[in-house]
Amino acid sequence: MLAESDERQKDVPATLNQFAQQLAEQGPSLKHFTERYKTYRQKMHEIENDPKAPQGWGALVGRTMVRAVFAGADIVPGVRKVATLLPEDALEEQASEWSAYLVEKAFNKDDIALIRDPVPILTALFFKDLNEIAEKTPILLIFENFEATRPELQEWLLRLPEYKPC
């Protein structure tokens, strides 16, 4: 089985979905991944179309993630300078607004976790399903035009060993 992605998939969840769709056309579907991805897209669509949703680029980042950026900034050379330019209090305030908004929307805790940080959840489900299929047939995933998607995918690819299939 063969699946490919390219620059049209702008993030990790979209890339995984592209692979899942192509593999499903060739045989068994990635059931667990597809179900959660569908929920993720549905919830994101609700949020994107809700005029009451808090605004801001850092809004979905939790307080812990914001603090981690500042705390870990000394680990990577040059990041401390960039991190000091970010308004930590404003980012934490936006994260707090988003947390309250998501609870108000009555999303369950699993959906809130999925919305806040979809990559580890969707990656684990994707590889759980993929491993089951790969036991029966070889699979090749191709990243076409990787230079266009590198900013989004490179770190994810380097961290793949950290994501444990569910």
Coordinates of N, CA and C in Angstrom, one line a residue:
M1 N 0.8 -1.2 0.0 CA 0.0 0.0 0.0 C 0.9 1.2 0.0
L2 N 0.4 2.3 -0.7 CA 1.2 3.5 -0.8 C 0.3 4.7 -0.5
A3 N 0.8 5.7 0.2 CA 0.1 6.9 0.4 C 1.1 8.0 0.4
E4 N 0.6 9.2 -0.1 CA 1.5 10.3 -0.1 C 0.8 11.6 0.3
S5 N 1.6 12.5 0.8 CA 1.1 13.9 1.1 C 2.0 14.9 0.4
D6 N 1.5 16.1 0.4 CA 2.3 17.2 -0.2 C 2.0 18.5 0.5
E7 N 2.4 19.6 -0.2 CA 2.3 20.9 0.5 C 0.8 21.3 0.7
R8 N -0.2 20.7 0.2 CA -1.6 21.0 0.4 C -2.0 20.7 1.8
Q9 N -1.4 19.7 2.4 CA -1.7 19.4 3.8 C -0.8 20.3 4.7
K10 N -1.4 21.3 5.4 CA -0.7 22.3 6.0 C -0.3 22.0 7.5
D11 N -0.7 20.9 8.0 CA -0.3 20.6 9.4 C -0.3 19.0 9.5
V12 N 0.1 18.6 10.7 CA 0.3 17.2 11.0 C -1.1 16.5 10.9
P13 N -2.1 17.0 11.6 CA -3.4 16.3 11.5 C -3.9 16.1 10.0
A14 N -3.8 17.1 9.2 CA -4.2 17.1 7.8 C -3.4 16.1 7.0
T15 N -2.1 16.0 7.3 CA -1.2 15.0 6.6 C -1.6 13.6 7.0
L16 N -1.8 13.4 8.3 CA -2.2 12.0 8.7 C -3.6 11.7 8.1
N17 N -4.5 12.6 8.0 CA -5.8 12.3 7.4 C -5.6 12.0 5.9
Q18 N -4.7 12.7 5.2 CA -4.5 12.5 3.8 C -4.0 11.0 3.6
F19 N -3.1 10.6 4.4 CA -2.6 9.2 4.4 C -3.7 8.2 4.7
A20 N -4.5 8.5 5.7 CA -5.6 7.6 6.1 C -6.6 7.5 5.0
Q21 N -7.0 8.6 4.3 CA -7.9 8.5 3.2 C -7.4 7.6 2.1
Q22 N -6.2 7.9 1.7 CA -5.6 7.1 0.6 C -5.5 5.6 0.9
L23 N -5.1 5.3 2.2 CA -5.0 3.9 2.6 C -6.3 3.2 2.6
A24 N -7.3 4.0 3.0 CA -8.7 3.4 3.1 C -9.2 3.1 1.7
E25 N -8.8 3.8 0.7 CA -9.2 3.6 -0.7 C -8.6 2.3 -1.2
Q26 N -7.5 1.8 -0.6 CA -6.8 0.6 -1.0 C -7.1 -0.6 -0.2
G27 N -7.8 -0.4 0.9 CA -8.0 -1.6 1.8 C -8.7 -1.1 3.1
P28 N -8.3 -1.7 4.2 CA -8.9 -1.4 5.4 C -8.7 0.0 5.9
S29 N -9.6 0.6 6.6 CA -9.5 1.9 7.0 C -8.8 2.0 8.3
L30 N -8.3 3.2 8.6 CA -7.7 3.5 9.9 C -8.8 4.0 10.8
K31 N -9.6 3.0 11.3 CA -10.9 3.3 12.0 C -10.7 4.2 13.2
H32 N -9.8 3.9 14.1 CA -9.7 4.7 15.4 C -9.2 6.1 15.0
F33 N -8.2 6.2 14.2 CA -7.7 7.6 13.8 C -8.8 8.4 13.1
T34 N -9.5 7.8 12.1 CA -10.5 8.5 11.3 C -11.7 9.0 12.2
E35 N -12.1 8.2 13.2 CA -13.1 8.6 14.1 C -12.7 9.8 14.9
R36 N -11.5 9.8 15.5 CA -11.1 11.0 16.3 C -10.8 12.2 15.4
Y37 N -10.2 11.9 14.2 CA -9.9 13.1 13.3 C -11.2 13.8 12.9
K38 N -12.3 13.0 12.7 CA -13.6 13.5 12.3 C -14.1 14.4 13.5
T39 N -14.0 13.9 14.7 CA -14.4 14.7 15.9 C -13.5 16.0 16.0
Y40 N -12.2 15.8 15.8 CA -11.4 17.0 15.8 C -11.8 18.1 14.8
R41 N -12.0 17.7 13.6 CA -12.4 18.6 12.5 C -13.8 19.2 12.8
Q42 N -14.7 18.4 13.3 CA -16.0 18.9 13.7 C -16.0 20.0 14.8
K43 N -15.2 19.7 15.8 CA -15.1 20.6 16.9 C -14.3 21.9 16.5
M44 N -13.3 21.7 15.7 CA -12.6 22.9 15.2 C -13.5 23.8 14.3
H45 N -14.3 23.1 13.5 CA -15.3 23.8 12.6 C -16.3 24.6 13.5
E46 N -16.7 24.0 14.6 CA -17.6 24.7 15.5 C -17.0 26.0 16.1
I47 N -15.7 25.8 16.5 CA -15.0 26.9 17.1 C -14.7 28.0 16.1
E48 N -14.2 27.6 14.9 CA -13.9 28.6 13.8 C -15.1 29.4 13.4
N49 N -16.3 28.8 13.5 CA -17.5 29.5 13.1 C -18.3 30.1 14.2
D50 N -17.8 30.1 15.4 CA -18.5 30.7 16.6 C -18.0 32.1 16.8
P51 N -18.8 33.1 16.7 CA -18.4 34.5 16.9 C -18.0 34.7 18.3
K52 N -18.4 33.9 19.3 CA -18.1 34.1 20.7 C -16.8 33.5 21.1
A53 N -16.1 32.8 20.1 CA -14.8 32.2 20.4 C -13.8 33.2 20.7
P54 N -12.9 33.0 21.7 CA -11.8 34.0 21.9 C -10.9 34.0 20.7
Q55 N -10.3 35.1 20.5 CA -9.4 35.3 19.3 C -7.9 35.3 19.7
G56 N -7.1 35.1 18.7 CA -5.6 35.2 19.0 C -4.9 33.9 18.6
W57 N -3.7 34.1 18.1 CA -2.9 33.0 17.6 C -2.5 32.0 18.7
G58 N -2.3 32.5 19.9 CA -1.8 31.6 20.9 C -3.0 31.1 21.8
A59 N -4.2 31.3 21.3 CA -5.3 31.0 22.2 C -5.5 29.6 22.6
L60 N -5.1 28.7 21.7 CA -5.3 27.3 22.1 C -4.2 26.7 22.9
V61 N -3.2 27.5 23.1 CA -2.1 27.0 23.9 C -2.4 27.1 25.4
G62 N -2.3 26.1 26.1 CA -2.6 26.1 27.6 C -1.5 26.9 28.3
R63 N -1.8 27.3 29.5 CA -0.8 28.0 30.4 C 0.5 27.1 30.5
T64 N 0.3 25.9 30.7 CA 1.5 25.0 30.8 C 2.4 25.1 29.6
M65 N 1.8 25.1 28.4 CA 2.6 25.1 27.2 C 3.3 26.5 27.1
V66 N 2.6 27.6 27.5 CA 3.2 28.9 27.4 C 4.4 28.9 28.4
R67 N 4.2 28.5 29.6 CA 5.3 28.5 30.5 C 6.5 27.6 30.1
A68 N 6.2 26.5 29.4 CA 7.2 25.6 28.9 C 8.1 26.3 27.9
V69 N 7.5 27.1 27.1 CA 8.2 27.9 26.1 C 9.2 28.8 26.8
F70 N 8.8 29.5 27.8 CA 9.7 30.4 28.5 C 10.7 29.6 29.3
A71 N 10.3 28.5 30.0 CA 11.2 27.7 30.8 C 12.3 27.0 29.9
G72 N 11.9 26.5 28.8 CA 12.8 25.7 27.9 C 13.6 26.6 27.0
A73 N 13.4 27.9 27.0 CA 14.0 28.7 26.0 C 15.5 28.7 26.1
D74 N 16.1 28.4 27.3 CA 17.5 28.4 27.4 C 18.1 27.1 26.8
I75 N 17.3 26.1 26.5 CA 17.9 24.8 26.0 C 18.3 25.0 24.6
V76 N 17.6 25.7 23.8 CA 17.9 25.9 22.3 C 18.5 27.2 22.1
P77 N 19.7 27.3 21.6 CA 20.4 28.6 21.4 C 19.5 29.5 20.6
G78 N 19.4 30.8 21.0 CA 18.7 31.8 20.3 C 17.2 31.9 20.6
V79 N 16.7 30.8 21.2 CA 15.2 30.9 21.5 C 14.9 31.8 22.7
R80 N 15.8 32.0 23.6 CA 15.6 32.9 24.7 C 15.3 34.3 24.2
K81 N 16.0 34.7 23.2 CA 15.8 36.1 22.7 C 14.4 36.2 22.1
V82 N 13.9 35.2 21.4 CA 12.6 35.2 20.8 C 11.5 35.1 21.9
A83 N 11.8 34.2 22.8 CA 10.8 34.0 23.9 C 10.6 35.3 24.7
T84 N 11.6 36.1 24.9 CA 11.5 37.3 25.7 C 10.6 38.3 25.0
L85 N 10.5 38.2 23.7 CA 9.7 39.1 22.9 C 8.2 38.8 23.0
L86 N 7.9 37.6 23.4 CA 6.5 37.1 23.5 C 5.9 37.7 24.8
P87 N 4.7 38.2 24.7 CA 4.0 38.7 25.9 C 3.5 37.5 26.7
E88 N 4.3 37.0 27.7 CA 3.9 35.8 28.5 C 2.5 36.0 29.1
D89 N 2.3 37.1 29.8 CA 1.0 37.3 30.5 C -0.2 37.3 29.5
A90 N 0.0 37.9 28.4 CA -1.1 38.0 27.4 C -1.4 36.6 26.8
L91 N -0.3 35.8 26.6 CA -0.5 34.4 26.1 C -1.2 33.6 27.1
E92 N -0.8 33.8 28.4 CA -1.5 33.0 29.5 C -2.9 33.4 29.6
E93 N -3.2 34.7 29.4 CA -4.6 35.2 29.5 C -5.4 34.6 28.4
Q94 N -4.9 34.6 27.2 CA -5.6 34.0 26.0 C -5.8 32.5 26.3
A95 N -4.9 31.8 26.8 CA -5.0 30.4 27.1 C -6.1 30.2 28.1
S96 N -6.1 31.0 29.1 CA -7.2 30.9 30.2 C -8.5 31.2 29.6
E97 N -8.7 32.2 28.7 CA -9.9 32.4 28.0 C -10.4 31.2 27.2
W98 N -9.4 30.6 26.5 CA -9.8 29.4 25.7 C -10.2 28.3 26.6
S99 N -9.6 28.1 27.7 CA -10.0 27.0 28.6 C -11.4 27.2 29.1
A100 N -11.7 28.4 29.5 CA -13.1 28.7 30.0 C -14.1 28.5 28.8
Y101 N -13.7 29.0 27.6 CA -14.6 28.9 26.5 C -14.9 27.4 26.2
L102 N -13.9 26.6 26.2 CA -14.1 25.1 25.8 C -14.9 24.4 26.9
V103 N -14.8 24.8 28.1 CA -15.6 24.2 29.2 C -17.0 24.7 29.0
E104 N -17.2 26.0 28.7 CA -18.5 26.5 28.5 C -19.2 25.9 27.3
K105 N -18.5 25.5 26.3 CA -19.1 24.8 25.1 C -19.5 23.4 25.5
A106 N -19.2 23.0 26.7 CA -19.6 21.6 27.2 C -18.9 20.5 26.4
F107 N -17.6 20.8 25.9 CA -16.8 19.8 25.3 C -16.4 18.9 26.5
N108 N -16.3 17.6 26.2 CA -15.8 16.7 27.3 C -14.3 16.8 27.4
K109 N -13.7 16.2 28.4 CA -12.3 16.4 28.7 C -11.5 15.8 27.5
D110 N -11.9 14.7 26.9 CA -11.2 14.1 25.8 C -11.2 15.0 24.6
D111 N -12.3 15.7 24.3 CA -12.4 16.6 23.2 C -11.5 17.9 23.4
I112 N -11.5 18.3 24.7 CA -10.7 19.5 25.0 C -9.2 19.2 24.8
A113 N -8.8 18.0 25.3 CA -7.4 17.6 25.1 C -7.1 17.5 23.6
L114 N -8.0 16.9 22.8 CA -7.8 16.8 21.4 C -7.7 18.2 20.7
I115 N -8.5 19.1 21.1 CA -8.5 20.4 20.5 C -7.2 21.2 20.9
R116 N -6.8 21.1 22.1 CA -5.6 21.8 22.6 C -4.3 21.3 22.0
D117 N -4.2 19.9 21.9 CA -3.0 19.3 21.4 C -3.3 18.1 20.6
P118 N -3.7 18.3 19.4 CA -4.2 17.1 18.6 C -3.1 16.2 18.1
V119 N -1.9 16.7 17.9 CA -0.8 15.9 17.3 C -0.5 14.6 18.0
P120 N -0.2 14.6 19.3 CA 0.1 13.4 20.0 C -1.1 12.4 20.0
I121 N -2.3 12.9 20.2 CA -3.4 12.0 20.2 C -3.7 11.4 18.9
L122 N -3.7 12.2 17.8 CA -4.0 11.7 16.5 C -2.8 10.8 16.0
T123 N -1.6 11.2 16.3 CA -0.5 10.4 15.9 C -0.5 9.0 16.5
A124 N -0.8 8.9 17.8 CA -0.9 7.6 18.4 C -1.9 6.7 17.8
L125 N -3.1 7.3 17.6 CA -4.2 6.5 17.0 C -3.9 6.1 15.5
F126 N -3.2 7.0 14.8 CA -2.9 6.7 13.4 C -1.9 5.5 13.4
F127 N -0.9 5.5 14.2 CA 0.1 4.4 14.2 C -0.4 3.2 14.8
K128 N -1.4 3.3 15.7 CA -2.0 2.0 16.2 C -2.7 1.3 15.0
D129 N -3.5 2.1 14.3 CA -4.3 1.5 13.2 C -3.3 1.1 12.1
L130 N -2.3 1.9 11.8 CA -1.3 1.6 10.7 C -0.6 0.3 11.0
N131 N -0.2 0.2 12.3 CA 0.6 -1.0 12.7 C -0.2 -2.3 12.5
E132 N -1.6 -2.2 12.7 CA -2.4 -3.4 12.5 C -2.5 -3.7 11.0
I133 N -2.6 -2.7 10.2 CA -2.6 -3.0 8.7 C -1.2 -3.5 8.3
A134 N -0.2 -2.9 8.8 CA 1.2 -3.3 8.4 C 1.6 -4.7 8.7
E135 N 0.8 -5.3 9.7 CA 1.1 -6.7 10.0 C 0.7 -7.6 8.9
K136 N -0.2 -7.1 8.0 CA -0.7 -8.0 6.9 C -0.1 -7.6 5.5
T137 N 0.3 -6.3 5.4 CA 0.7 -5.8 4.1 C 1.7 -4.7 4.3
P138 N 2.7 -4.6 3.4 CA 3.7 -3.5 3.5 C 3.0 -2.1 3.2
I139 N 3.5 -1.1 3.9 CA 2.9 0.3 3.6 C 4.1 1.2 3.4
L140 N 4.0 2.1 2.5 CA 5.0 3.2 2.2 C 4.3 4.5 2.3
L141 N 4.7 5.4 3.2 CA 4.2 6.7 3.3 C 5.2 7.7 2.6
I142 N 4.8 8.5 1.7 CA 5.7 9.4 1.0 C 5.3 10.9 1.3
F143 N 6.3 11.6 1.6 CA 6.1 13.1 1.9 C 6.7 13.8 0.7
E144 N 5.8 14.1 -0.3 CA 6.2 14.9 -1.5 C 6.4 16.3 -1.1
N145 N 7.4 16.9 -1.8 CA 7.6 18.4 -1.6 C 7.9 18.7 -0.1
F146 N 8.7 17.9 0.6 CA 8.9 18.0 2.0 C 9.5 19.4 2.3
E147 N 10.2 20.0 1.4 CA 10.8 21.3 1.7 C 9.7 22.3 2.0
A148 N 8.5 22.2 1.4 CA 7.4 23.1 1.6 C 6.7 22.8 3.0
T149 N 6.7 21.6 3.4 CA 6.0 21.3 4.7 C 7.0 21.1 5.9
R150 N 8.3 21.3 5.6 CA 9.3 21.0 6.7 C 9.0 21.8 8.0
P151 N 8.6 23.1 7.9 CA 8.4 23.8 9.2 C 7.4 23.1 10.1
E152 N 6.4 22.5 9.5 CA 5.4 21.8 10.3 C 5.7 20.4 10.6
L153 N 6.3 19.7 9.7 CA 6.4 18.2 9.8 C 7.8 17.8 10.4
Q154 N 8.8 18.6 10.2 CA 10.1 18.1 10.6 C 10.2 17.7 12.1
E155 N 9.8 18.6 13.0 CA 9.8 18.3 14.4 C 9.0 17.1 14.8
W156 N 7.8 17.0 14.1 CA 6.9 15.9 14.4 C 7.6 14.6 14.0
L157 N 8.2 14.6 12.8 CA 8.9 13.4 12.3 C 10.1 13.0 13.3
L158 N 10.8 14.0 13.8 CA 11.9 13.7 14.7 C 11.4 13.2 16.0
R159 N 10.2 13.5 16.4 CA 9.6 13.1 17.7 C 8.8 11.8 17.6
L160 N 8.7 11.2 16.4 CA 7.8 10.0 16.2 C 8.1 8.9 17.3
P161 N 9.3 8.6 17.6 CA 9.5 7.6 18.6 C 8.8 7.9 20.0
E162 N 8.5 9.1 20.3 CA 7.9 9.5 21.5 C 6.4 9.1 21.5
Y163 N 5.8 9.1 20.3 CA 4.3 8.8 20.3 C 4.1 7.3 20.3
K164 N 3.5 6.9 21.4 CA 3.2 5.5 21.6 C 1.8 5.2 21.1
P165 N 1.7 4.2 20.2 CA 0.3 3.8 19.7 C -0.5 3.4 20.9
C166 N -1.8 3.9 20.9 CA -2.7 3.6 22.0 C -3.0 2.1 22.1

